[in-house]
CSV table of C-alpha atoms in Angstrom, one decimal:
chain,number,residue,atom,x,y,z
C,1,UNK,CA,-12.3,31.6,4.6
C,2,UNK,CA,-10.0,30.5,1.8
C,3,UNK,CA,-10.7,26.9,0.1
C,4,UNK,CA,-8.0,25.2,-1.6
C,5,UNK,CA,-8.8,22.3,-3.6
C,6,UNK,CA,-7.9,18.8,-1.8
C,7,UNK,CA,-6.9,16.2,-3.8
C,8,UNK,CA,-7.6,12.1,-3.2
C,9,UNK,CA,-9.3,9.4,-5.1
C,10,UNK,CA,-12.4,10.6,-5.0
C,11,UNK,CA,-11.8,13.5,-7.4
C,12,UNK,CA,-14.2,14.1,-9.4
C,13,UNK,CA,-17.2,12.9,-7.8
C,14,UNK,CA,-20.1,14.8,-6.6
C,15,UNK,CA,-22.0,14.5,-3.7
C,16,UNK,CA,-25.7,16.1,-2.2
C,17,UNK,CA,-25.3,16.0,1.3
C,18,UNK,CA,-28.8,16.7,2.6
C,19,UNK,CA,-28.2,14.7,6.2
C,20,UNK,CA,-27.7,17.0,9.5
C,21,UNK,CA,-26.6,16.4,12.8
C,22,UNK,CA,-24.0,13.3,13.0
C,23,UNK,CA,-24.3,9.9,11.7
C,24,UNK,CA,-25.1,11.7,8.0
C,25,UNK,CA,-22.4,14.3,7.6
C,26,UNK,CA,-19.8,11.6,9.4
C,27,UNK,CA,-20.0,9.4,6.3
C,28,UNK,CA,-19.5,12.7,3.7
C,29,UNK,CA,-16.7,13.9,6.2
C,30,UNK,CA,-15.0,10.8,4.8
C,31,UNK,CA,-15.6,11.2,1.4
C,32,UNK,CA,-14.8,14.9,1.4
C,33,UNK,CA,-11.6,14.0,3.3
C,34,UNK,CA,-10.8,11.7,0.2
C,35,UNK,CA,-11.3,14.5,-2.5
C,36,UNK,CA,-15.0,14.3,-3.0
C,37,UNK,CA,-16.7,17.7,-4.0
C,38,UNK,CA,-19.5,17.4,-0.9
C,39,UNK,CA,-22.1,20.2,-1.4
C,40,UNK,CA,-23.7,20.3,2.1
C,41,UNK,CA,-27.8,21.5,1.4
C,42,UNK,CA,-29.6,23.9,3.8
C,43,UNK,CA,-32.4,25.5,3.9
C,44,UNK,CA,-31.4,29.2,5.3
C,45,UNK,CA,-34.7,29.5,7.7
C,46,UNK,CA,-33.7,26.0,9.4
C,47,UNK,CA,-30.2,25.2,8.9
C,48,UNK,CA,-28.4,22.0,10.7
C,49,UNK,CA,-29.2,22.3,14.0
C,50,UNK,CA,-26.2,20.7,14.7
C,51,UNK,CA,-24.3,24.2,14.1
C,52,UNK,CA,-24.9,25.2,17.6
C,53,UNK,CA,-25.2,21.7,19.5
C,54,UNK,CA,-23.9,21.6,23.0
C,55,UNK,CA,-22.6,25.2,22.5
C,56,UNK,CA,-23.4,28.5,24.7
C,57,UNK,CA,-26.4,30.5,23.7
C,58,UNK,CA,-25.0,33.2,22.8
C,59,UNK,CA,-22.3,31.3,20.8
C,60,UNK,CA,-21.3,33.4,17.8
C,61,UNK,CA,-19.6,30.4,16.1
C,62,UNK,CA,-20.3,27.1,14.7
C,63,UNK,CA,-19.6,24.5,17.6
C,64,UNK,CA,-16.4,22.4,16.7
C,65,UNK,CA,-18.2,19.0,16.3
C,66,UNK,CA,-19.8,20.3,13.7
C,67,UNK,CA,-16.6,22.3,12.4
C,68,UNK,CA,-14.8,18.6,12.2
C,69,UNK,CA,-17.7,17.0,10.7
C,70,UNK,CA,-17.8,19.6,7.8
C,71,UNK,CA,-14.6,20.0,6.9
C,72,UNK,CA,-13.8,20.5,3.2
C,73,UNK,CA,-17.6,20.7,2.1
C,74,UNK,CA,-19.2,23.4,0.2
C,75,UNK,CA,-22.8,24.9,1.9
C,76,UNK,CA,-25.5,26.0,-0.3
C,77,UNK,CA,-29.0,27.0,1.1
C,78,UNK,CA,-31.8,25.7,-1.1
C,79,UNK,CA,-35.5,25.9,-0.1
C,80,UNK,CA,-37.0,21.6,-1.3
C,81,UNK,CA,-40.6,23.2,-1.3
C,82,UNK,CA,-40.3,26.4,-3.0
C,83,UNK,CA,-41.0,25.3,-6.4
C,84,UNK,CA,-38.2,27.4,-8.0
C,85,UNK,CA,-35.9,25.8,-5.7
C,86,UNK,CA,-37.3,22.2,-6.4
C,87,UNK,CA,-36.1,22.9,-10.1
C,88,UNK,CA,-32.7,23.6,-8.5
C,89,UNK,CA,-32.8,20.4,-7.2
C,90,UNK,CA,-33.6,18.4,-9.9
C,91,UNK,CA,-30.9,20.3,-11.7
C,92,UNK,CA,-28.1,19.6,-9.1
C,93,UNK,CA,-29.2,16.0,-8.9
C,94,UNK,CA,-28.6,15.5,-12.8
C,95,UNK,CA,-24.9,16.8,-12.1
C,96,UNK,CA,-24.5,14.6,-9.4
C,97,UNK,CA,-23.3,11.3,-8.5
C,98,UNK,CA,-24.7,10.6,-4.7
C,99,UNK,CA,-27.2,12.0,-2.7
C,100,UNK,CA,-26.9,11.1,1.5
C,101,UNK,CA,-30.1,12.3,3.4
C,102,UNK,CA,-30.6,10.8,7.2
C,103,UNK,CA,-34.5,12.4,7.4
C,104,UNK,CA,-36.9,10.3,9.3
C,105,UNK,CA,-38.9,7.5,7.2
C,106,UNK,CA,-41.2,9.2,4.1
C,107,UNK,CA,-39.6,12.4,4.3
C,108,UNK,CA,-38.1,12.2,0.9
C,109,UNK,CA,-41.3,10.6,-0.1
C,110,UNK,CA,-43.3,13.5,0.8
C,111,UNK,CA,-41.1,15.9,-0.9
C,112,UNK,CA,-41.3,14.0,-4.5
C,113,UNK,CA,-37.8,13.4,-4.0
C,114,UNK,CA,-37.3,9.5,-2.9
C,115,UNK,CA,-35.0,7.1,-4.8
C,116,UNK,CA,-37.2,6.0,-7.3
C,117,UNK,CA,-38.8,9.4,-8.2
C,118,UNK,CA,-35.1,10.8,-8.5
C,119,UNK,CA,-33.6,7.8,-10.7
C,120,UNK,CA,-36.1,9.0,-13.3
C,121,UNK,CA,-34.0,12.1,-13.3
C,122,UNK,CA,-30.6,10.5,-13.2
C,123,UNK,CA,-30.6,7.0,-13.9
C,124,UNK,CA,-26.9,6.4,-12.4
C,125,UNK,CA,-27.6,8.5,-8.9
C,126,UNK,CA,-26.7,6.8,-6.1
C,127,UNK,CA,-29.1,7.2,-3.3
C,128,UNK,CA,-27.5,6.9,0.4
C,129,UNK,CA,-30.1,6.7,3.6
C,130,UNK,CA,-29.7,6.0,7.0
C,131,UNK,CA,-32.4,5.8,9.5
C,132,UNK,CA,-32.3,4.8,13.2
C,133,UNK,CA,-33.7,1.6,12.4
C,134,UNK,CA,-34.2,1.4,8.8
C,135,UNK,CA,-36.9,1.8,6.8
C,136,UNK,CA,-38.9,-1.7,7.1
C,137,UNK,CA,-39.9,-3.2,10.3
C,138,UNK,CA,-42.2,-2.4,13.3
C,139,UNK,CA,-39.9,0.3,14.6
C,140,UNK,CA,-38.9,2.2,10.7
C,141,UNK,CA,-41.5,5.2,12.1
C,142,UNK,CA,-39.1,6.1,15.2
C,143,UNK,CA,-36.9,8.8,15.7
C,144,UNK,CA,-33.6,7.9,17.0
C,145,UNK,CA,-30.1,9.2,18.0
C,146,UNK,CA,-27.2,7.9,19.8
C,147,UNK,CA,-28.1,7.4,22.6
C,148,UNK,CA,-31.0,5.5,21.5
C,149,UNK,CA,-29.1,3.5,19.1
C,150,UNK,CA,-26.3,2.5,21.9
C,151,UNK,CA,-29.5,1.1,24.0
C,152,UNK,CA,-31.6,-0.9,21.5
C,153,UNK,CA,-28.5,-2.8,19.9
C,154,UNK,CA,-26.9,-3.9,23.7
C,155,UNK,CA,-24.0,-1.6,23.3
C,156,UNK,CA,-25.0,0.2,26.5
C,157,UNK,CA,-25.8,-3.2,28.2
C,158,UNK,CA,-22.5,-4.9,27.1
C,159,UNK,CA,-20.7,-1.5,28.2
C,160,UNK,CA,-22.7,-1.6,31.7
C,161,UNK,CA,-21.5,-5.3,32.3
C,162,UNK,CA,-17.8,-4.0,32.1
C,163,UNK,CA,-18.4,-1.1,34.1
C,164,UNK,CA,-20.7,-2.3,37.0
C,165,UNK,CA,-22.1,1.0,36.5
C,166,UNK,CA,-25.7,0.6,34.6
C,167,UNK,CA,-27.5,3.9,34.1
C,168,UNK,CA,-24.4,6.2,33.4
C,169,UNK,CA,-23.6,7.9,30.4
C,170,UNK,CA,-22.5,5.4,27.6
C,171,UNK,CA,-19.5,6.6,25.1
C,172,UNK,CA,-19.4,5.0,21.7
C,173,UNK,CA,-19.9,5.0,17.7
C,174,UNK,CA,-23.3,5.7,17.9
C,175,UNK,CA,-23.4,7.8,15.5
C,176,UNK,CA,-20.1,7.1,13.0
C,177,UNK,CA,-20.8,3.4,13.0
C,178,UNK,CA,-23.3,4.0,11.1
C,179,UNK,CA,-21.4,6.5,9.0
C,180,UNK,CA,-18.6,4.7,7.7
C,181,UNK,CA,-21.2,1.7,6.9
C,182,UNK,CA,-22.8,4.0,4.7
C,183,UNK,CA,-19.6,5.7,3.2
C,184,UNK,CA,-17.9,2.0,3.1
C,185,UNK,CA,-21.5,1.2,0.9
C,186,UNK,CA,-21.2,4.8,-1.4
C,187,UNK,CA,-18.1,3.5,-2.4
C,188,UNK,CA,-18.7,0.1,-3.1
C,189,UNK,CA,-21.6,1.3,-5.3
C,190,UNK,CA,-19.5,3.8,-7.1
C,191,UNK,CA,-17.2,0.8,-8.3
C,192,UNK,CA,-20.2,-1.5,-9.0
C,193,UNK,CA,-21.9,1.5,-11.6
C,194,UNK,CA,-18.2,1.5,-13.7
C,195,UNK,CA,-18.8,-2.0,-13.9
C,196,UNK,CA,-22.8,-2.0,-15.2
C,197,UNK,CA,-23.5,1.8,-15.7
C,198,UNK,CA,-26.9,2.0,-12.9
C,199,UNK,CA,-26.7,3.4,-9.9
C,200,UNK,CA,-28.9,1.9,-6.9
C,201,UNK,CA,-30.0,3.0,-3.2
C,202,UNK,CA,-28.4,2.2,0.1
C,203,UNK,CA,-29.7,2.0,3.4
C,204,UNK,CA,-28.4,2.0,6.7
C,205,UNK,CA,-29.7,1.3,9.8
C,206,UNK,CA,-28.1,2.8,12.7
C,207,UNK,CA,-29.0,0.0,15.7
C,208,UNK,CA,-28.0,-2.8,12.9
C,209,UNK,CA,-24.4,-0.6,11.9
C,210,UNK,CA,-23.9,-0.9,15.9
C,211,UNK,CA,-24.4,-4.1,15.7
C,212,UNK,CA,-21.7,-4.9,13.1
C,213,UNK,CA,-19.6,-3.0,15.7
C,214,UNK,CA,-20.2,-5.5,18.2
C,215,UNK,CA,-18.3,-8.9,17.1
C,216,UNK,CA,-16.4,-9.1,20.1
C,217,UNK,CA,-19.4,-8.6,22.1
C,218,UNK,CA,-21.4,-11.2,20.3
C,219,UNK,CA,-18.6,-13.5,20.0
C,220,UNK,CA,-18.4,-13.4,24.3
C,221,UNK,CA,-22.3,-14.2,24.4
C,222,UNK,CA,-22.5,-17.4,22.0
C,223,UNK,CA,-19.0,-18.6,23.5
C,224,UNK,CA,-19.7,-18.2,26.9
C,225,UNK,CA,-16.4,-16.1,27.5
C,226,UNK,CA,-16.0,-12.9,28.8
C,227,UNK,CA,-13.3,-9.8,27.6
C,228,UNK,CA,-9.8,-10.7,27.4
C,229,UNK,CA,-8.4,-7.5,27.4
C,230,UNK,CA,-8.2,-5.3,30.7
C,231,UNK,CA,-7.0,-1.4,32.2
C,232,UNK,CA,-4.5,-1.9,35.2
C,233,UNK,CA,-3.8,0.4,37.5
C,234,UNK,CA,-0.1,1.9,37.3
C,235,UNK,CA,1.3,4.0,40.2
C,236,UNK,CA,-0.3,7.3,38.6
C,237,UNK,CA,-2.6,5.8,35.8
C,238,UNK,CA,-3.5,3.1,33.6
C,239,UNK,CA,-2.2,1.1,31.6
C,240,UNK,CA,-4.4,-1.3,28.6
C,241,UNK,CA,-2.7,-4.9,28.4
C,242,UNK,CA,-3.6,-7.8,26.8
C,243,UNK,CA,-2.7,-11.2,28.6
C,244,UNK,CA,-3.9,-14.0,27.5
C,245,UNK,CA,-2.4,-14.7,23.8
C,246,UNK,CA,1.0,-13.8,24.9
C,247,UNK,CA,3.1,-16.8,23.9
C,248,UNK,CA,5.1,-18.2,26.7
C,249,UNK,CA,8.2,-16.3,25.4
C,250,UNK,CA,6.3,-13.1,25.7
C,251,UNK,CA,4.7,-13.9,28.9
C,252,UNK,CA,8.3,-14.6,29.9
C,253,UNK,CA,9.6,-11.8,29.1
C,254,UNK,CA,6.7,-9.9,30.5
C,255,UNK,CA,6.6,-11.0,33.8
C,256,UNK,CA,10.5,-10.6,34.2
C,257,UNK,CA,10.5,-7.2,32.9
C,258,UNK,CA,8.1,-6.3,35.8
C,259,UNK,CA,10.3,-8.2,38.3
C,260,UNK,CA,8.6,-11.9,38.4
C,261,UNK,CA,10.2,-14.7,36.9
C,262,UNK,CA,9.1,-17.3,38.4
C,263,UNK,CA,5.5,-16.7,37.1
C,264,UNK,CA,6.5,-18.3,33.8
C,265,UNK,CA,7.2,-21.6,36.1
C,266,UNK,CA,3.9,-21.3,38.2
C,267,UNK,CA,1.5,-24.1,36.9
C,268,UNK,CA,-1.3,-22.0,36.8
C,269,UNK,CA,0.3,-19.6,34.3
C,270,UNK,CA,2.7,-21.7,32.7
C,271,UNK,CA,0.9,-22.3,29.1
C,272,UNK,CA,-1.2,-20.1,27.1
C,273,UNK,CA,-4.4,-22.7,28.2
C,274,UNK,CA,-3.8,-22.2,31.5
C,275,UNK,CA,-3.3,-18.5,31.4
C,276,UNK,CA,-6.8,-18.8,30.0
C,277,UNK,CA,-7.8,-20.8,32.5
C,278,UNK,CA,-7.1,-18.9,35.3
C,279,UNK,CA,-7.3,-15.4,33.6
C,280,UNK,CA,-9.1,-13.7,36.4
C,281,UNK,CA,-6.4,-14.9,38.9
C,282,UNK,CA,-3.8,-14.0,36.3
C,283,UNK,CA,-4.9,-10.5,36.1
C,284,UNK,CA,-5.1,-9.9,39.6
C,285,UNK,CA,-1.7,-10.6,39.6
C,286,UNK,CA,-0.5,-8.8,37.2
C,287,UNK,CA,-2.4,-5.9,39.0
C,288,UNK,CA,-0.3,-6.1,41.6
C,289,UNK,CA,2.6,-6.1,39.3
C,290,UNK,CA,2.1,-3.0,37.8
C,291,UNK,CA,1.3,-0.8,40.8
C,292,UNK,CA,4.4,-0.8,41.4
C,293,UNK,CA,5.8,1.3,38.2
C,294,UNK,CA,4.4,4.9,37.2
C,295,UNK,CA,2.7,5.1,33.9
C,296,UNK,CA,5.6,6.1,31.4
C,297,UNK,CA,7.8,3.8,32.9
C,298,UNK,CA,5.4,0.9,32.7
C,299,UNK,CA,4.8,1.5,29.0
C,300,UNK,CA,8.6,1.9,28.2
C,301,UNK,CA,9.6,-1.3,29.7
C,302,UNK,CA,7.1,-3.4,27.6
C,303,UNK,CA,7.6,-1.2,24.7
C,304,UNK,CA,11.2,-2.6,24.9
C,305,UNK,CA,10.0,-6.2,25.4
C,306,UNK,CA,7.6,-6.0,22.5
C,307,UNK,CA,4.8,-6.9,24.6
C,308,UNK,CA,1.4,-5.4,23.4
C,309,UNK,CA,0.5,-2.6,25.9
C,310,UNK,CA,-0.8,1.2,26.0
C,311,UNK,CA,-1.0,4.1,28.4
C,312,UNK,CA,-4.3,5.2,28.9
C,313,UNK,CA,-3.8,8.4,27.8
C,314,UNK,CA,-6.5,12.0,28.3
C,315,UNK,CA,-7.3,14.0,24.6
C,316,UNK,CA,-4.5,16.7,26.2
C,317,UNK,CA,-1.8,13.8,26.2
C,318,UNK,CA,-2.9,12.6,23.0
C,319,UNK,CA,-2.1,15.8,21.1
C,320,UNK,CA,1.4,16.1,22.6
C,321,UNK,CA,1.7,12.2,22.3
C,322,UNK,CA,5.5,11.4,20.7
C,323,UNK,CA,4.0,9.2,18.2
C,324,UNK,CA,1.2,11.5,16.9
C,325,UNK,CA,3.1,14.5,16.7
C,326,UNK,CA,5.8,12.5,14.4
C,327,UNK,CA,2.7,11.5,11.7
C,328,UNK,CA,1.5,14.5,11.8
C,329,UNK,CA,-1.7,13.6,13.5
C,330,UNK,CA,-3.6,16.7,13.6
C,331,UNK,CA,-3.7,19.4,11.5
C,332,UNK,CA,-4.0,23.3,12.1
C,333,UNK,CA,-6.6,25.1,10.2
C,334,UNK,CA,-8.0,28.9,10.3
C,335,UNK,CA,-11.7,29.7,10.6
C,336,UNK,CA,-13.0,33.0,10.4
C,337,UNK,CA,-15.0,32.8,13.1
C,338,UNK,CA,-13.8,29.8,15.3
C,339,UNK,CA,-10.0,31.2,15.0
C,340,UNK,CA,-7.3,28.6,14.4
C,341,UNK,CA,-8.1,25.0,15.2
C,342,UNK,CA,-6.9,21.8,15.3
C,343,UNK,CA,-8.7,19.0,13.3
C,344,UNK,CA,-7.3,15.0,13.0
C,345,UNK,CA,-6.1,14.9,10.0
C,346,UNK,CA,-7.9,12.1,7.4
C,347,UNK,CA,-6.6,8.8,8.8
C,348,UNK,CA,-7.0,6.8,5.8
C,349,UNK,CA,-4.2,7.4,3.9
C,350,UNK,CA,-3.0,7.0,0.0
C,351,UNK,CA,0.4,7.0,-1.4
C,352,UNK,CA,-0.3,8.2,-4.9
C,353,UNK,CA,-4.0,10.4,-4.6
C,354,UNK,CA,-3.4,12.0,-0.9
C,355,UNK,CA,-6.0,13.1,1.4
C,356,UNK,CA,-6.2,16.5,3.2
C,357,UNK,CA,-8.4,19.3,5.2
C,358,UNK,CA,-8.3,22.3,3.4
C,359,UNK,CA,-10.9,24.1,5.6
C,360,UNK,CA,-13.3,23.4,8.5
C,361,UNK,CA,-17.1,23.5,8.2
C,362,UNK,CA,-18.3,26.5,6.3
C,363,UNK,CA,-21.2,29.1,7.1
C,364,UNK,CA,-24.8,28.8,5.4
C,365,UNK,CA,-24.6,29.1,2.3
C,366,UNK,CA,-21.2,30.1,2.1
C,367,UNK,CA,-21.2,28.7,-1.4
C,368,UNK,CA,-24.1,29.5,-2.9
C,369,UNK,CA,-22.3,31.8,-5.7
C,370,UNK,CA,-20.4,29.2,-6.8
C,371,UNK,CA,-22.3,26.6,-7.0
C,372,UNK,CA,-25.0,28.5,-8.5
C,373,UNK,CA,-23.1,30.2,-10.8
C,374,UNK,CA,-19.9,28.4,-11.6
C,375,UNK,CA,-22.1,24.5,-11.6
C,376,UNK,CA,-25.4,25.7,-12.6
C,377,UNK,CA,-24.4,28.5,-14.8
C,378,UNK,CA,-26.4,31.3,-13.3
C,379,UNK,CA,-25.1,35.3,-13.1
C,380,UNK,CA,-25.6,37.2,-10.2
C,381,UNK,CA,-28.9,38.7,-11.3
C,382,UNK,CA,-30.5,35.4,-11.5
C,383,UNK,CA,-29.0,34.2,-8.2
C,384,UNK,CA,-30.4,37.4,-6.4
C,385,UNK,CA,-34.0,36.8,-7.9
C,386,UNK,CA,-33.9,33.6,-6.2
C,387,UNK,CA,-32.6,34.7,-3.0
C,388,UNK,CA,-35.5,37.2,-3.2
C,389,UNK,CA,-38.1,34.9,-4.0
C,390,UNK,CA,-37.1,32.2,-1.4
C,391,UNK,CA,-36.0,29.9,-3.3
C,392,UNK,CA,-32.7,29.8,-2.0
C-alpha cells in the first residue's frame, strides 16, 4: 500500500488513537480525513477486533467497515504493559497533541496511563474518552455498544413508535453520534490551548451524544406533536415529502403539479394552520396523490416546482445517483488486500486546506518503521530488539 500525504487544516497535529471498534476510530476518521497524522495503537497479540467484524471466518482481509473507518491512519503495534513498550508510550505521548481511547471505565487508570498521570508528561495533551455512559454515575461500570446505546437513550423507542414494529432491528448513529461529539470537542480544545497554552480531558458519553441527536424527538414529547415529515408510496417506491410548512404558494403549486387544484381551495388545507390541523387527513391524501406517478417522475415534477421532496433511494442507487456522481461523492482507492474500493469521500469540505483519502485502513502495524524510526529516532537494530522482546 502506497500513502500519500493528505493535506487539510489539521496539518500538523498528532493524534494517539488507542479506541477500537466504532464510536472511537469514527471520531479520528474525521480528523485523519482533515489532515491529522492519526497513529492507530495495537497491541499485535489482540489487535482491533473490529478488523474482522461481521466478516467470514476465513476472511483473509480486513472487513470494509473497518477499512472506511481507518482510512488515512498510520498502525503501530505497541505492547501498554511491557515495560519497554510503556517507555514508548510516554515517548509518543510527549510528541503528541491528543490521545482518543474508548476502553471501559479505569482501564487507563490501571495501566498508569489516565489523564492526570499523562499531563505530568505533557502538560498540553489533550485527553479524548468516550464511554457508553460516561464515567460518573450508577451505570459508568457498564459495557455498552450500539445497540445498547439506541435502547437506553429512547432512540429505539421513538424509532418503534414510527414503525409500529417494536422489537426489530433499530438503524442509527449509535456509534458516530458519539464520534463526531468527541471530534466536534478535540477540536474545540485544540483552539482553546492556542488561546491559554493547557490542554484538558474530554469525555463523551455515548447514551447522552444520542441524546443530543434526538431534538426532534424530544421536541415531539414536550410539545405534544408528533413527526411532520412522512415516506409516501409512489407507483414503484417512495418518495420523503414534507407537508406541512409549505407556504400556500408551494402547496399550490404542489398539489397542481400532481393533478389537484382545488386542494389549495379546500378549507381543511387552505392555510398553513390548517394543513397542520388536519395533517393526518392531509397526508392521506396526498398518498393517494402520488400513487399515481412512478418514482422518477414523482421526484422530477416537484424538483421542477421547487417543492422539498426525495426518492427513497437503495445504497446501489445512491452510487449511480446524478447528483453524487457530479461532486464526486465517492472516491476509488486500492488496498492490497481488499482490492479496489470505494470509500465516501470526506464530506466536510474546505476551499483553501482540502480534505482527502489517501488510503484505506492499514494492516497491524503497518507503520511501525516509521514511526519508530522516522518519529522516535530508532534504526532498525533497535526496532528488532523490541519486536523481539515484545515490546512492540
Amino acid at each position: 500500500m502506497t500513502d500519500h500525504a493528505v493535506t487539510g487544516p489539521l496539518s500538523g497535529v498528532r493524534i494517539l488513537d488507542l479506541s477500537h471498534v466504532l464510536n472511537g476510530p469514527f471520531s479520528t476518521m474525521l480528523l485523519a480525513h482533515m489532515g491529522a497524522e492519526v497513529i492507530k495503537v495495537e497491541q499485535q497479540s489482540s489487535p482491533d477486533r473490529f478488523r474482522h467484524a461481521w466478516m467470514p471466518m476465513d476472511a483473509d482481509h480486513d472487513g470494509y467497515e473497518f477499512l472506511v473507518v481507518n482510512a488515512n491512519k498510520k498502525a503501530i503495534t505497541l505492547n501498554l504493559k511491557n515495560e519497554q513498550g510503556r517507555e514508548i508510550f510516554l515517548d509518543l505521548v510527549k510528541r503528541s497533541d491528543v490521545i482518543v481511547e474508548n476502553f471501559s471505565t479505569g482501564v487507563m487508570d490501571r495501566l498508569g496511563f489516565g489523564y492526570e498521570a499523562l499531563r505530568e508528561h505533557n502538560p498540553k495533551i489533550i485527553y479524548a474518552s468516550s464511554k457508553g455512559y460516561g464515567e460518573t454515575g450508577p451505570y459508568a461500570d457498564l459495557r455498552s455498544f450500539a445497540t445498547i446505546a439506541m435502547a437506553v437513550s429512547g432512540w429505539a423507542d421513538a424509532s418503534w413508535r414510527l414503525s409500529g414494529a417494536p422489537g426489530t432491528q433499530v438503524f442509527g448513529p449509535g456509534d458516530e453520534a458519539a464520534g463526531v461529539s468527541m471530534a466536534l470537542g478535540i477540536l474545540a480544545a485544540l483552539y482553546n490551548r492556542t488561546q491559554t497554552g493547557k490542554g484538558q480531558k474530554i469525555e463523551v458519553s455515548m447514551q447522552e451524544a444520542l441524546m443530543g441527536f434526538m431534538v426532534s424527538s424530544f421536541h415531539e414529547f414536550f410539545e405534544g406533536m408528533g413527526p411532520a415529515g412522512a415516506y409516501m408510496e409512489s407507483a414503484d417506491g417512495h418518495v420523503a415529502t414534507h407537508l406541512p410548512d409549505l407556504n400556500d404558494d408551494l402547496f399550490r403549486r404542489y398539489s397542481t403539479a400532481l393533478g389537484h387544484p382545488e386542494a389549495i381551495e379546500d378549507p381543511r388545507f387552505s392555510t398553513v394552520v390548517k394543513r397542520r390541523e388536519n395533517l393526518k387527513i392531509l397526508q392521506q391524501e396526498v398518498a393517494s396523490w402520488m400513487k399515481q406517478f412512478p418514482t422518477k417522475e414523482l421526484f422530477n415534477i416537484l424538483r421542477q416546482q421547487q417543492v422539498p421532496a426525495g426518492p427513497v433511494l437503495s445504497i446501489d442507487q445512491i452510487l449511480e445517483d446524478e447528483h453524487i456522481v457530479a461532486r464526486k461523492a465517492f472516491v476509488e482507492v486500492d488496498h492490497d488486500q481488499a482490492g479496489r474500493l470505494q470509500l465516501l469521500a470526506p464530506w466536510i469540505r474546505f476551499s483553501e486546506t482540502p480534505s482527502g483519502i489517501s488510503h484505506a485502513g492499514p494492516a497491524v502495524g503497518e507503520h511501525n518503521y516509521e514511526v519508530y524510526r522516522d518519529l522516535l529516532g530508532y534504526d532498525e537494530e533497535v526496532i528488532d530488539k523490541l519486536r523481539a522482546d515484545g515490546a512492540i
